[in-house]
Structures are given as C-alpha cells and as structure tokens.
JSON list of C-alpha atoms and ligand atoms in Angstrom, two decimals:
[
{"chain": "A", "resi": 277, "resn": "MET", "atom": "CA", "xyz": [135.15, -71.69, 67.32]},
{"chain": "A", "resi": 278, "resn": "PRO", "atom": "CA", "xyz": [137.24, -75.18, 67.66]},
{"chain": "A", "resi": 279, "resn": "GLU", "atom": "CA", "xyz": [135.63, -78.61, 68.46]},
{"chain": "A", "resi": 280, "resn": "THR", "atom": "CA", "xyz": [137.75, -81.17, 70.33]},
{"chain": "A", "resi": 281, "resn": "SER", "atom": "CA", "xyz": [137.51, -84.94, 70.84]},
{"chain": "A", "resi": 282, "resn": "ARG", "atom": "CA", "xyz": [140.16, -85.10, 73.45]},
{"chain": "A", "resi": 283, "resn": "PRO", "atom": "CA", "xyz": [138.95, -84.78, 76.75]},
{"chain": "A", "resi": 284, "resn": "VAL", "atom": "CA", "xyz": [139.76, -81.47, 78.28]},
{"chain": "A", "resi": 285, "resn": "VAL", "atom": "CA", "xyz": [140.01, -79.24, 81.59]},
{"chain": "A", "resi": 286, "resn": "ILE", "atom": "CA", "xyz": [139.31, -75.79, 81.54]},
{"chain": "A", "resi": 287, "resn": "ALA", "atom": "CA", "xyz": [140.62, -74.30, 84.68]},
{"chain": "A", "resi": 288, "resn": "ILE", "atom": "CA", "xyz": [139.61, -70.64, 85.37]},
{"chain": "A", "resi": 289, "resn": "ASP", "atom": "CA", "xyz": [140.11, -68.70, 88.68]},
{"chain": "A", "resi": 290, "resn": "GLY", "atom": "CA", "xyz": [139.70, -65.25, 89.37]},
{"chain": "A", "resi": 291, "resn": "PRO", "atom": "CA", "xyz": [137.47, -63.23, 92.74]},
{"chain": "A", "resi": 292, "resn": "ALA", "atom": "CA", "xyz": [133.70, -63.27, 93.07]},
{"chain": "A", "resi": 293, "resn": "GLY", "atom": "CA", "xyz": [131.49, -61.77, 90.40]},
{"chain": "A", "resi": 294, "resn": "ALA", "atom": "CA", "xyz": [134.80, -61.47, 88.09]},
{"chain": "A", "resi": 295, "resn": "GLY", "atom": "CA", "xyz": [132.21, -63.91, 85.69]},
{"chain": "A", "resi": 296, "resn": "LYS", "atom": "CA", "xyz": [133.59, -66.99, 86.76]},
{"chain": "A", "resi": 297, "resn": "SER", "atom": "CA", "xyz": [129.89, -69.29, 86.62]},
{"chain": "A", "resi": 298, "resn": "SER", "atom": "CA", "xyz": [128.68, -67.85, 83.66]},
{"chain": "A", "resi": 299, "resn": "VAL", "atom": "CA", "xyz": [132.25, -67.84, 81.33]},
{"chain": "A", "resi": 300, "resn": "ALA", "atom": "CA", "xyz": [132.42, -71.51, 82.62]},
{"chain": "A", "resi": 301, "resn": "LYS", "atom": "CA", "xyz": [128.42, -72.86, 81.61]},
{"chain": "A", "resi": 302, "resn": "ALA", "atom": "CA", "xyz": [128.84, -71.30, 78.18]},
{"chain": "A", "resi": 303, "resn": "LEU", "atom": "CA", "xyz": [132.06, -73.44, 77.79]},
{"chain": "A", "resi": 304, "resn": "ALA", "atom": "CA", "xyz": [130.74, -76.31, 79.05]},
{"chain": "A", "resi": 305, "resn": "GLU", "atom": "CA", "xyz": [127.79, -75.82, 77.24]},
{"chain": "A", "resi": 306, "resn": "HIS", "atom": "CA", "xyz": [129.69, -75.12, 74.16]},
{"chain": "A", "resi": 307, "resn": "LEU", "atom": "CA", "xyz": [132.11, -78.69, 73.96]},
{"chain": "A", "resi": 308, "resn": "GLY", "atom": "CA", "xyz": [129.89, -81.09, 75.63]},
{"chain": "A", "resi": 309, "resn": "ILE", "atom": "CA", "xyz": [131.61, -81.02, 79.07]},
{"chain": "A", "resi": 310, "resn": "GLU", "atom": "CA", "xyz": [130.44, -80.79, 82.69]},
{"chain": "A", "resi": 311, "resn": "ARG", "atom": "CA", "xyz": [130.94, -78.24, 84.82]},
{"chain": "A", "resi": 312, "resn": "LEU", "atom": "CA", "xyz": [132.33, -77.92, 88.38]},
{"chain": "A", "resi": 313, "resn": "ASP", "atom": "CA", "xyz": [131.77, -75.13, 90.62]},
{"chain": "A", "resi": 314, "resn": "THR", "atom": "CA", "xyz": [134.70, -75.53, 92.85]},
{"chain": "A", "resi": 315, "resn": "GLY", "atom": "CA", "xyz": [133.35, -72.41, 95.13]},
{"chain": "A", "resi": 316, "resn": "SER", "atom": "CA", "xyz": [130.45, -74.59, 95.67]},
{"chain": "A", "resi": 317, "resn": "THR", "atom": "CA", "xyz": [132.34, -77.78, 97.87]},
{"chain": "A", "resi": 318, "resn": "TYR", "atom": "CA", "xyz": [133.71, -74.96, 100.11]},
{"chain": "A", "resi": 319, "resn": "ARG", "atom": "CA", "xyz": [130.28, -73.84, 100.72]},
{"chain": "A", "resi": 320, "resn": "GLY", "atom": "CA", "xyz": [128.80, -76.96, 101.38]},
{"chain": "A", "resi": 321, "resn": "VAL", "atom": "CA", "xyz": [131.32, -77.79, 104.32]},
{"chain": "A", "resi": 322, "resn": "ALA", "atom": "CA", "xyz": [130.39, -74.31, 105.32]},
{"chain": "A", "resi": 323, "resn": "ALA", "atom": "CA", "xyz": [126.43, -75.24, 105.45]},
{"chain": "A", "resi": 324, "resn": "ALA", "atom": "CA", "xyz": [126.78, -78.48, 106.63]},
{"chain": "A", "resi": 325, "resn": "ALA", "atom": "CA", "xyz": [128.83, -77.01, 109.40]},
{"chain": "A", "resi": 326, "resn": "LEU", "atom": "CA", "xyz": [126.23, -74.43, 110.61]},
{"chain": "A", "resi": 327, "resn": "ARG", "atom": "CA", "xyz": [123.24, -76.94, 110.31]},
{"chain": "A", "resi": 328, "resn": "ALA", "atom": "CA", "xyz": [125.09, -79.51, 112.41]},
{"chain": "A", "resi": 329, "resn": "GLY", "atom": "CA", "xyz": [126.98, -77.47, 115.12]},
{"chain": "A", "resi": 330, "resn": "VAL", "atom": "CA", "xyz": [130.27, -78.12, 114.45]},
{"chain": "A", "resi": 331, "resn": "ASP", "atom": "CA", "xyz": [132.36, -75.55, 115.18]},
{"chain": "A", "resi": 332, "resn": "LEU", "atom": "CA", "xyz": [134.38, -73.43, 112.56]},
{"chain": "A", "resi": 333, "resn": "SER", "atom": "CA", "xyz": [137.39, -73.97, 114.53]},
{"chain": "A", "resi": 334, "resn": "ASP", "atom": "CA", "xyz": [136.91, -77.72, 114.90]},
{"chain": "A", "resi": 335, "resn": "VAL", "atom": "CA", "xyz": [139.19, -78.53, 112.34]},
{"chain": "A", "resi": 336, "resn": "GLU", "atom": "CA", "xyz": [138.64, -81.93, 112.79]},
{"chain": "A", "resi": 337, "resn": "GLY", "atom": "CA", "xyz": [134.85, -81.76, 112.55]},
{"chain": "A", "resi": 338, "resn": "LEU", "atom": "CA", "xyz": [135.36, -80.26, 109.22]},
{"chain": "A", "resi": 339, "resn": "VAL", "atom": "CA", "xyz": [137.82, -82.59, 107.65]},
{"chain": "A", "resi": 340, "resn": "ALA", "atom": "CA", "xyz": [134.67, -85.02, 108.22]},
{"chain": "A", "resi": 341, "resn": "LEU", "atom": "CA", "xyz": [131.82, -83.08, 106.48]},
{"chain": "A", "resi": 342, "resn": "ALA", "atom": "CA", "xyz": [134.64, -82.88, 104.24]},
{"chain": "A", "resi": 343, "resn": "ARG", "atom": "CA", "xyz": [134.96, -86.60, 103.27]},
{"chain": "A", "resi": 344, "resn": "SER", "atom": "CA", "xyz": [131.28, -87.12, 103.29]},
{"chain": "A", "resi": 345, "resn": "LEU", "atom": "CA", "xyz": [130.62, -84.52, 101.11]},
{"chain": "A", "resi": 346, "resn": "GLU", "atom": "CA", "xyz": [129.01, -85.48, 97.47]},
{"chain": "A", "resi": 347, "resn": "ILE", "atom": "CA", "xyz": [128.74, -83.47, 94.53]},
{"chain": "A", "resi": 348, "resn": "ASP", "atom": "CA", "xyz": [126.34, -84.39, 91.27]},
{"chain": "A", "resi": 349, "resn": "GLY", "atom": "CA", "xyz": [126.73, -82.90, 87.63]},
{"chain": "A", "resi": 350, "resn": "GLU", "atom": "CA", "xyz": [123.64, -81.00, 88.66]},
{"chain": "A", "resi": 351, "resn": "GLY", "atom": "CA", "xyz": [125.52, -78.79, 91.39]},
{"chain": "A", "resi": 352, "resn": "ALA", "atom": "CA", "xyz": [123.47, -80.28, 94.04]},
{"chain": "A", "resi": 353, "resn": "VAL", "atom": "CA", "xyz": [125.50, -80.89, 97.52]},
{"chain": "A", "resi": 354, "resn": "VAL", "atom": "CA", "xyz": [125.06, -83.89, 99.87]},
{"chain": "A", "resi": 355, "resn": "VAL", "atom": "CA", "xyz": [127.29, -83.53, 103.02]},
{"chain": "A", "resi": 356, "resn": "ASP", "atom": "CA", "xyz": [126.80, -85.88, 105.86]},
{"chain": "A", "resi": 357, "resn": "GLY", "atom": "CA", "xyz": [123.79, -87.47, 104.46]},
{"chain": "A", "resi": 358, "resn": "ALA", "atom": "CA", "xyz": [122.05, -83.54, 104.33]},
{"chain": "A", "resi": 359, "resn": "ASP", "atom": "CA", "xyz": [121.59, -82.01, 100.85]},
{"chain": "A", "resi": 360, "resn": "VAL", "atom": "CA", "xyz": [123.25, -78.59, 101.71]},
{"chain": "A", "resi": 361, "resn": "THR", "atom": "CA", "xyz": [121.97, -77.31, 98.34]},
{"chain": "A", "resi": 362, "resn": "ALA", "atom": "CA", "xyz": [119.44, -74.65, 99.15]},
{"chain": "A", "resi": 363, "resn": "ASP", "atom": "CA", "xyz": [121.99, -73.07, 102.23]},
{"chain": "A", "resi": 364, "resn": "LEU", "atom": "CA", "xyz": [124.94, -72.73, 99.94]},
{"chain": "A", "resi": 365, "resn": "ARG", "atom": "CA", "xyz": [124.45, -69.03, 98.66]},
{"chain": "A", "resi": 366, "resn": "SER", "atom": "CA", "xyz": [123.01, -67.53, 102.39]},
{"chain": "A", "resi": 367, "resn": "ALA", "atom": "CA", "xyz": [124.36, -64.80, 103.94]},
{"chain": "A", "resi": 368, "resn": "GLU", "atom": "CA", "xyz": [125.55, -66.93, 107.12]},
{"chain": "A", "resi": 369, "resn": "VAL", "atom": "CA", "xyz": [127.28, -69.21, 104.31]},
{"chain": "A", "resi": 370, "resn": "ASN", "atom": "CA", "xyz": [128.87, -66.32, 102.75]},
{"chain": "A", "resi": 371, "resn": "VAL", "atom": "CA", "xyz": [130.61, -65.54, 105.80]},
{"chain": "A", "resi": 372, "resn": "ALA", "atom": "CA", "xyz": [131.91, -69.00, 107.28]},
{"chain": "A", "resi": 373, "resn": "VAL", "atom": "CA", "xyz": [133.04, -70.44, 103.74]},
{"chain": "A", "resi": 374, "resn": "SER", "atom": "CA", "xyz": [136.20, -67.83, 104.40]},
{"chain": "A", "resi": 375, "resn": "VAL", "atom": "CA", "xyz": [137.36, -69.64, 107.30]},
{"chain": "A", "resi": 376, "resn": "VAL", "atom": "CA", "xyz": [136.03, -72.90, 105.85]},
{"chain": "A", "resi": 377, "resn": "ALA", "atom": "CA", "xyz": [137.93, -72.51, 102.81]},
{"chain": "A", "resi": 378, "resn": "ALA", "atom": "CA", "xyz": [141.20, -70.97, 104.91]},
{"chain": "A", "resi": 379, "resn": "THR", "atom": "CA", "xyz": [141.48, -74.49, 106.25]},
{"chain": "A", "resi": 380, "resn": "ALA", "atom": "CA", "xyz": [143.97, -76.36, 104.85]},
{"chain": "A", "resi": 381, "resn": "ALA", "atom": "CA", "xyz": [143.24, -79.56, 105.69]},
{"chain": "A", "resi": 382, "resn": "VAL", "atom": "CA", "xyz": [140.26, -78.94, 104.80]},
{"chain": "A", "resi": 383, "resn": "ARG", "atom": "CA", "xyz": [141.07, -77.49, 101.17]},
{"chain": "A", "resi": 384, "resn": "GLU", "atom": "CA", "xyz": [143.43, -81.74, 101.14]},
{"chain": "A", "resi": 385, "resn": "VAL", "atom": "CA", "xyz": [140.12, -83.37, 100.87]},
{"chain": "A", "resi": 386, "resn": "LEU", "atom": "CA", "xyz": [138.32, -81.35, 98.83]},
{"chain": "A", "resi": 387, "resn": "VAL", "atom": "CA", "xyz": [140.83, -80.85, 96.38]},
{"chain": "A", "resi": 388, "resn": "ASP", "atom": "CA", "xyz": [140.96, -84.53, 96.04]},
{"chain": "A", "resi": 389, "resn": "ARG", "atom": "CA", "xyz": [137.43, -84.78, 95.74]},
{"chain": "A", "resi": 390, "resn": "GLN", "atom": "CA", "xyz": [136.78, -81.67, 93.00]},
{"chain": "A", "resi": 391, "resn": "ARG", "atom": "CA", "xyz": [140.09, -84.18, 91.25]},
{"chain": "A", "resi": 392, "resn": "ALA", "atom": "CA", "xyz": [137.85, -87.23, 91.40]},
{"chain": "A", "resi": 393, "resn": "TRP", "atom": "CA", "xyz": [135.22, -85.45, 90.20]},
{"chain": "A", "resi": 394, "resn": "VAL", "atom": "CA", "xyz": [136.79, -85.16, 86.92]},
{"chain": "A", "resi": 395, "resn": "ALA", "atom": "CA", "xyz": [138.46, -88.23, 86.67]},
{"chain": "A", "resi": 396, "resn": "GLU", "atom": "CA", "xyz": [135.13, -90.31, 86.90]},
{"chain": "A", "resi": 397, "resn": "ARG", "atom": "CA", "xyz": [134.22, -87.65, 83.69]},
{"chain": "A", "resi": 398, "resn": "GLY", "atom": "CA", "xyz": [136.83, -89.35, 81.72]},
{"chain": "A", "resi": 399, "resn": "GLY", "atom": "CA", "xyz": [139.44, -86.57, 82.87]},
{"chain": "A", "resi": 400, "resn": "ALA", "atom": "CA", "xyz": [137.14, -83.63, 81.25]},
{"chain": "A", "resi": 401, "resn": "GLY", "atom": "CA", "xyz": [135.46, -80.40, 82.87]},
{"chain": "A", "resi": 402, "resn": "VAL", "atom": "CA", "xyz": [135.04, -77.00, 82.67]},
{"chain": "A", "resi": 403, "resn": "VAL", "atom": "CA", "xyz": [136.51, -76.32, 86.35]},
{"chain": "A", "resi": 404, "resn": "GLU", "atom": "CA", "xyz": [135.84, -72.72, 88.54]},
{"chain": "A", "resi": 405, "resn": "GLY", "atom": "CA", "xyz": [137.49, -71.38, 91.43]},
{"chain": "A", "resi": 406, "resn": "ARG", "atom": "CA", "xyz": [140.27, -70.17, 93.16]},
{"chain": "A", "resi": 407, "resn": "ASP", "atom": "CA", "xyz": [143.08, -72.12, 92.91]},
{"chain": "A", "resi": 408, "resn": "ILE", "atom": "CA", "xyz": [142.34, -74.61, 90.56]},
{"chain": "A", "resi": 409, "resn": "GLY", "atom": "CA", "xyz": [145.37, -73.65, 87.96]},
{"chain": "A", "resi": 410, "resn": "SER", "atom": "CA", "xyz": [147.81, -73.13, 90.43]},
{"chain": "A", "resi": 411, "resn": "VAL", "atom": "CA", "xyz": [146.64, -76.26, 92.91]},
{"chain": "A", "resi": 412, "resn": "VAL", "atom": "CA", "xyz": [143.78, -78.17, 91.69]},
{"chain": "A", "resi": 413, "resn": "PHE", "atom": "CA", "xyz": [145.32, -78.70, 87.87]},
{"chain": "A", "resi": 414, "resn": "PRO", "atom": "CA", "xyz": [148.23, -77.57, 87.02]},
{"chain": "A", "resi": 415, "resn": "HIS", "atom": "CA", "xyz": [148.30, -79.00, 84.03]},
{"chain": "A", "resi": 416, "resn": "ALA", "atom": "CA", "xyz": [145.10, -77.96, 82.50]},
{"chain": "A", "resi": 417, "resn": "ASP", "atom": "CA", "xyz": [144.95, -77.51, 79.11]},
{"chain": "A", "resi": 418, "resn": "VAL", "atom": "CA", "xyz": [144.21, -74.12, 79.34]},
{"chain": "A", "resi": 419, "resn": "LYS", "atom": "CA", "xyz": [143.99, -71.87, 82.57]},
{"chain": "A", "resi": 420, "resn": "VAL", "atom": "CA", "xyz": [142.36, -68.60, 82.76]},
{"chain": "A", "resi": 421, "resn": "TYR", "atom": "CA", "xyz": [141.87, -66.52, 85.65]},
{"chain": "A", "resi": 422, "resn": "LEU", "atom": "CA", "xyz": [139.21, -63.83, 85.08]},
{"chain": "A", "resi": 423, "resn": "THR", "atom": "CA", "xyz": [138.45, -60.91, 86.87]},
{"chain": "A", "resi": 424, "resn": "ALA", "atom": "CA", "xyz": [136.45, -57.11, 86.57]},
{"chain": "A", "resi": 425, "resn": "SER", "atom": "CA", "xyz": [136.53, -53.84, 88.23]},
{"chain": "A", "resi": 426, "resn": "GLU", "atom": "CA", "xyz": [135.73, -53.85, 91.94]},
{"chain": "A", "resi": 427, "resn": "GLU", "atom": "CA", "xyz": [132.55, -52.30, 91.10]},
{"chain": "A", "resi": 428, "resn": "GLU", "atom": "CA", "xyz": [131.11, -54.56, 88.37]},
{"chain": "A", "resi": 429, "resn": "ARG", "atom": "CA", "xyz": [131.75, -56.57, 90.75]},
{"chain": "A", "resi": 430, "resn": "ALA", "atom": "CA", "xyz": [129.89, -55.65, 93.20]},
{"chain": "A", "resi": 431, "resn": "LYS", "atom": "CA", "xyz": [126.71, -55.10, 91.10]},
{"chain": "A", "resi": 432, "resn": "ARG", "atom": "CA", "xyz": [126.93, -58.74, 90.29]},
{"chain": "A", "resi": 433, "resn": "ARG", "atom": "CA", "xyz": [126.47, -60.05, 93.68]},
{"chain": "A", "resi": 434, "resn": "PRO", "atom": "CA", "xyz": [123.85, -57.65, 94.57]},
{"chain": "A", "resi": 435, "resn": "ASP", "atom": "CA", "xyz": [122.81, -59.90, 97.50]},
{"chain": "A", "resi": 436, "resn": "GLU", "atom": "CA", "xyz": [126.61, -60.40, 99.06]},
{"chain": "A", "resi": 437, "resn": "GLY", "atom": "CA", "xyz": [127.27, -56.56, 98.75]},
{"chain": "A", "resi": 438, "resn": "SER", "atom": "CA", "xyz": [130.19, -54.70, 97.79]},
{"chain": "A", "resi": 439, "resn": "ALA", "atom": "CA", "xyz": [131.70, -54.78, 101.46]},
{"chain": "A", "resi": 440, "resn": "GLY", "atom": "CA", "xyz": [130.89, -58.29, 101.61]},
{"chain": "A", "resi": 441, "resn": "VAL", "atom": "CA", "xyz": [132.30, -59.12, 97.79]},
{"chain": "A", "resi": 442, "resn": "ALA", "atom": "CA", "xyz": [135.69, -57.00, 99.14]},
{"chain": "A", "resi": 443, "resn": "ARG", "atom": "CA", "xyz": [136.28, -58.90, 102.42]},
{"chain": "A", "resi": 444, "resn": "ARG", "atom": "CA", "xyz": [135.59, -61.86, 100.74]},
{"chain": "A", "resi": 445, "resn": "ASP", "atom": "CA", "xyz": [138.36, -61.67, 98.42]},
{"chain": "A", "resi": 446, "resn": "ARG", "atom": "CA", "xyz": [140.80, -60.21, 100.76]},
{"chain": "A", "resi": 447, "resn": "ILE", "atom": "CA", "xyz": [140.88, -62.96, 102.83]},
{"chain": "A", "resi": 448, "resn": "ASP", "atom": "CA", "xyz": [141.10, -65.21, 99.72]},
{"chain": "A", "resi": 449, "resn": "THR", "atom": "CA", "xyz": [143.78, -63.57, 98.32]},
{"chain": "A", "resi": 450, "resn": "GLN", "atom": "CA", "xyz": [145.57, -63.34, 101.91]},
{"chain": "A", "resi": 451, "resn": "ARG", "atom": "CA", "xyz": [145.27, -66.78, 102.99]},
{"chain": "A", "resi": 452, "resn": "ALA", "atom": "CA", "xyz": [147.84, -69.01, 103.90]},
{"chain": "A", "resi": 453, "resn": "ALA", "atom": "CA", "xyz": [146.52, -72.16, 102.22]},
{"chain": "A", "resi": 454, "resn": "SER", "atom": "CA", "xyz": [146.60, -72.19, 98.36]},
{"chain": "A", "resi": 455, "resn": "PRO", "atom": "CA", "xyz": [145.58, -67.92, 97.92]},
{"chain": "A", "resi": 456, "resn": "LEU", "atom": "CA", "xyz": [144.17, -66.48, 94.82]},
{"chain": "A", "resi": 457, "resn": "THR", "atom": "CA", "xyz": [146.69, -65.80, 92.62]},
{"chain": "A", "resi": 458, "resn": "LEU", "atom": "CA", "xyz": [147.20, -65.61, 88.73]},
{"chain": "A", "resi": 459, "resn": "ALA", "atom": "CA", "xyz": [148.52, -69.17, 88.38]},
{"chain": "A", "resi": 460, "resn": "ASP", "atom": "CA", "xyz": [151.82, -70.05, 86.07]},
{"chain": "A", "resi": 461, "resn": "GLY", "atom": "CA", "xyz": [150.46, -69.82, 82.00]},
{"chain": "A", "resi": 462, "resn": "ALA", "atom": "CA", "xyz": [147.29, -68.36, 82.91]},
{"chain": "A", "resi": 463, "resn": "HIS", "atom": "CA", "xyz": [145.57, -66.02, 80.32]},
{"chain": "A", "resi": 464, "resn": "LEU", "atom": "CA", "xyz": [144.34, -62.97, 82.49]},
{"chain": "A", "resi": 465, "resn": "ILE", "atom": "CA", "xyz": [140.97, -61.30, 81.03]},
{"chain": "A", "resi": 466, "resn": "ASP", "atom": "CA", "xyz": [138.96, -58.45, 82.56]},
{"chain": "A", "resi": 467, "resn": "THR", "atom": "CA", "xyz": [135.62, -59.07, 81.91]},
{"chain": "A", "resi": 468, "resn": "THR", "atom": "CA", "xyz": [133.92, -55.54, 82.46]},
{"chain": "A", "resi": 469, "resn": "SER", "atom": "CA", "xyz": [132.64, -54.58, 79.60]},
{"chain": "A", "resi": 470, "resn": "ARG", "atom": "CA", "xyz": [132.61, -57.99, 77.47]},
{"chain": "A", "resi": 471, "resn": "SER", "atom": "CA", "xyz": [129.94, -60.17, 76.62]},
{"chain": "A", "resi": 472, "resn": "ILE", "atom": "CA", "xyz": [129.98, -63.78, 77.70]},
{"chain": "A", "resi": 473, "resn": "ALA", "atom": "CA", "xyz": [130.11, -65.36, 74.65]},
{"chain": "A", "resi": 474, "resn": "GLU", "atom": "CA", "xyz": [133.17, -63.20, 73.95]},
{"chain": "A", "resi": 475, "resn": "VAL", "atom": "CA", "xyz": [134.73, -63.67, 76.73]},
{"chain": "A", "resi": 476, "resn": "ALA", "atom": "CA", "xyz": [133.55, -67.84, 76.05]},
{"chain": "A", "resi": 477, "resn": "GLU", "atom": "CA", "xyz": [134.95, -67.27, 71.93]},
{"chain": "A", "resi": 478, "resn": "GLU", "atom": "CA", "xyz": [138.58, -66.44, 73.47]},
{"chain": "A", "resi": 479, "resn": "VAL", "atom": "CA", "xyz": [139.00, -69.10, 75.68]},
{"chain": "A", "resi": 480, "resn": "LEU", "atom": "CA", "xyz": [138.24, -71.83, 72.93]},
{"chain": "A", "resi": 481, "resn": "SER", "atom": "CA", "xyz": [140.91, -70.16, 70.68]},
{"chain": "A", "resi": 482, "resn": "TRP", "atom": "CA", "xyz": [143.46, -71.51, 73.38]},
{"chain": "A", "resi": 483, "resn": "LEU", "atom": "CA", "xyz": [142.43, -74.99, 73.46]},
{"chain": "B", "resi": 1482, "resn": "DC", "atom": "O1", "xyz": [133.58, -69.09, 93.87]},
{"chain": "B", "resi": 1482, "resn": "DC", "atom": "P1", "xyz": [132.44, -69.13, 94.98]},
{"chain": "B", "resi": 1482, "resn": "DC", "atom": "O2", "xyz": [132.29, -67.80, 95.65]},
{"chain": "B", "resi": 1482, "resn": "DC", "atom": "O3", "xyz": [130.96, -69.37, 95.39]},
{"chain": "B", "resi": 1482, "resn": "DC", "atom": "O4", "xyz": [133.45, -69.28, 96.56]},
{"chain": "B", "resi": 1482, "resn": "DC", "atom": "C1", "xyz": [132.76, -69.45, 97.91]},
{"chain": "B", "resi": 1482, "resn": "DC", "atom": "C2", "xyz": [134.41, -69.03, 98.74]},
{"chain": "B", "resi": 1482, "resn": "DC", "atom": "O5", "xyz": [135.03, -70.98, 98.67]},
{"chain": "B", "resi": 1482, "resn": "DC", "atom": "C3", "xyz": [135.47, -68.73, 98.00]},
{"chain": "B", "resi": 1482, "resn": "DC", "atom": "O6", "xyz": [135.21, -67.30, 98.33]},
{"chain": "B", "resi": 1482, "resn": "DC", "atom": "C4", "xyz": [136.61, -68.86, 98.74]},
{"chain": "B", "resi": 1482, "resn": "DC", "atom": "C5", "xyz": [136.44, -70.80, 98.71]},
{"chain": "B", "resi": 1482, "resn": "DC", "atom": "N1", "xyz": [136.95, -71.33, 97.17]},
{"chain": "B", "resi": 1482, "resn": "DC", "atom": "C6", "xyz": [138.26, -71.02, 97.23]},
{"chain": "B", "resi": 1482, "resn": "DC", "atom": "O7", "xyz": [138.89, -71.39, 98.57]},
{"chain": "B", "resi": 1482, "resn": "DC", "atom": "N2", "xyz": [138.43, -72.17, 96.34]},
{"chain": "B", "resi": 1482, "resn": "DC", "atom": "C7", "xyz": [137.93, -72.97, 95.17]},
{"chain": "B", "resi": 1482, "resn": "DC", "atom": "N3", "xyz": [139.04, -73.31, 94.77]},
{"chain": "B", "resi": 1482, "resn": "DC", "atom": "C8", "xyz": [136.81, -72.16, 95.56]},
{"chain": "B", "resi": 1482, "resn": "DC", "atom": "C9", "xyz": [135.73, -71.42, 96.00]}
]
C-alpha cells in the first residue's frame, strides 16, 4: 500500500451500515492519522437536546447546542458541558438525529466544527458522514461512497433494525439540506461481500 507524508483528507460517505466506520478506522490506522465520525456530531446535538428538554423544532436552541459541541480524538462528544458519548447510539437518538440533521442552521455550525477539527490536525483526517465529499471537503484527496445491499446493512445494525435504517436513509437522501448523494469525483464501492482490508486497500490505491 502507498505511504504518504503530506496531509491527506479522505472523505467517506454512504448510508447507514455501509461499512464507513470500519473502513475509516482501517484507513486512519494505516495512514497514522485520526478519524472523524461526523455522525457523532449530529448525534451529540440530538442527545443533548433530549437531555436538556430542547424541542427539536427549536432551531435556535439546537444551534446553541451545536456551537458548544466539542469532540476529541477518541470520539467523545461534549455538548453544553455534558459528556453525551454514552447516549449517542440510543434508540431515542436514532430517531431524533434525523430531525437535527435536516435542520440547515445546525448543519452550518457543525460543518464549521468538522472543518476546524481537521485544520487542528494539520489538515489531515479520515472523515466519514453523508455530505463530506459534496459539502464539507469537496476537494478531499480521495472521495469514497460506500454502499451495501439493504439486507446486509440491516444486519450490520441489529439494534436499530431494518425499518429504522430504511427510515433514516430515506430522510437522509430526501432532505433539502445537504442530502446524501454520490459526490462529484467519488468512487463508488459496494462492500456487501468484501472484507474491510480489501476495501481499505482499494481506497489507498487511489491516494
Ligand atoms: O453516521 P451515523 O449513522 O452515526 O449518522 C447519524 C445521522 O446523522 C444520519 O442518519 C444523518 C446524520 N448525518 C448527516 O446528516 N451528515 C453527516 N455528515 C453525518 C451524519
């Protein structure tokens, strides 16, 4: 696999259960750089809103939470001084996050924070989400769109279930604000019957 000494940004997008986190982890480890799971920023705002009783239709309230969000290299998320990391994958957050992510004003703030996270790391990172190649880092060194069969993706999200995954994907692809889409120049990879190492190797070959 090729090694690189200049700072690189790898953008990984795709629906839930496509294998983004596993592939991003393998790439980050191989390159010796950090990984940012941007889904956890949207989840962090949703979790904090549920904790603080901020209504999901209260755009200003959500934006205030987004502005206070801090994320460390280990993936811990602190919003408004509270560590919400343990709540990020709860059933309630799985539902609320779609509303938060469809709120354009929240996205604007979180996209700034995501770019700042990479800038603080010398301009390098493996960044995964839904709009990374299209909006957050349109000039990323490599853009990848991962997908997998619906059946396989549901299998990879046993807690959420196939109906939950399908609902979230529908909202993510159909919302007006930065919908999930195949970005210009992105490589499409179906991970259904491929190993993480195999996919990571292919992505590295494009660097
Ligand atoms: O990656 P994830 O499943 O943890 O993401 C949770 C939700 O956050 C996802 O359903 C949509 C939203 N999201 C987004 O809108 N944009 C991103 N860059 C990352 C996630």
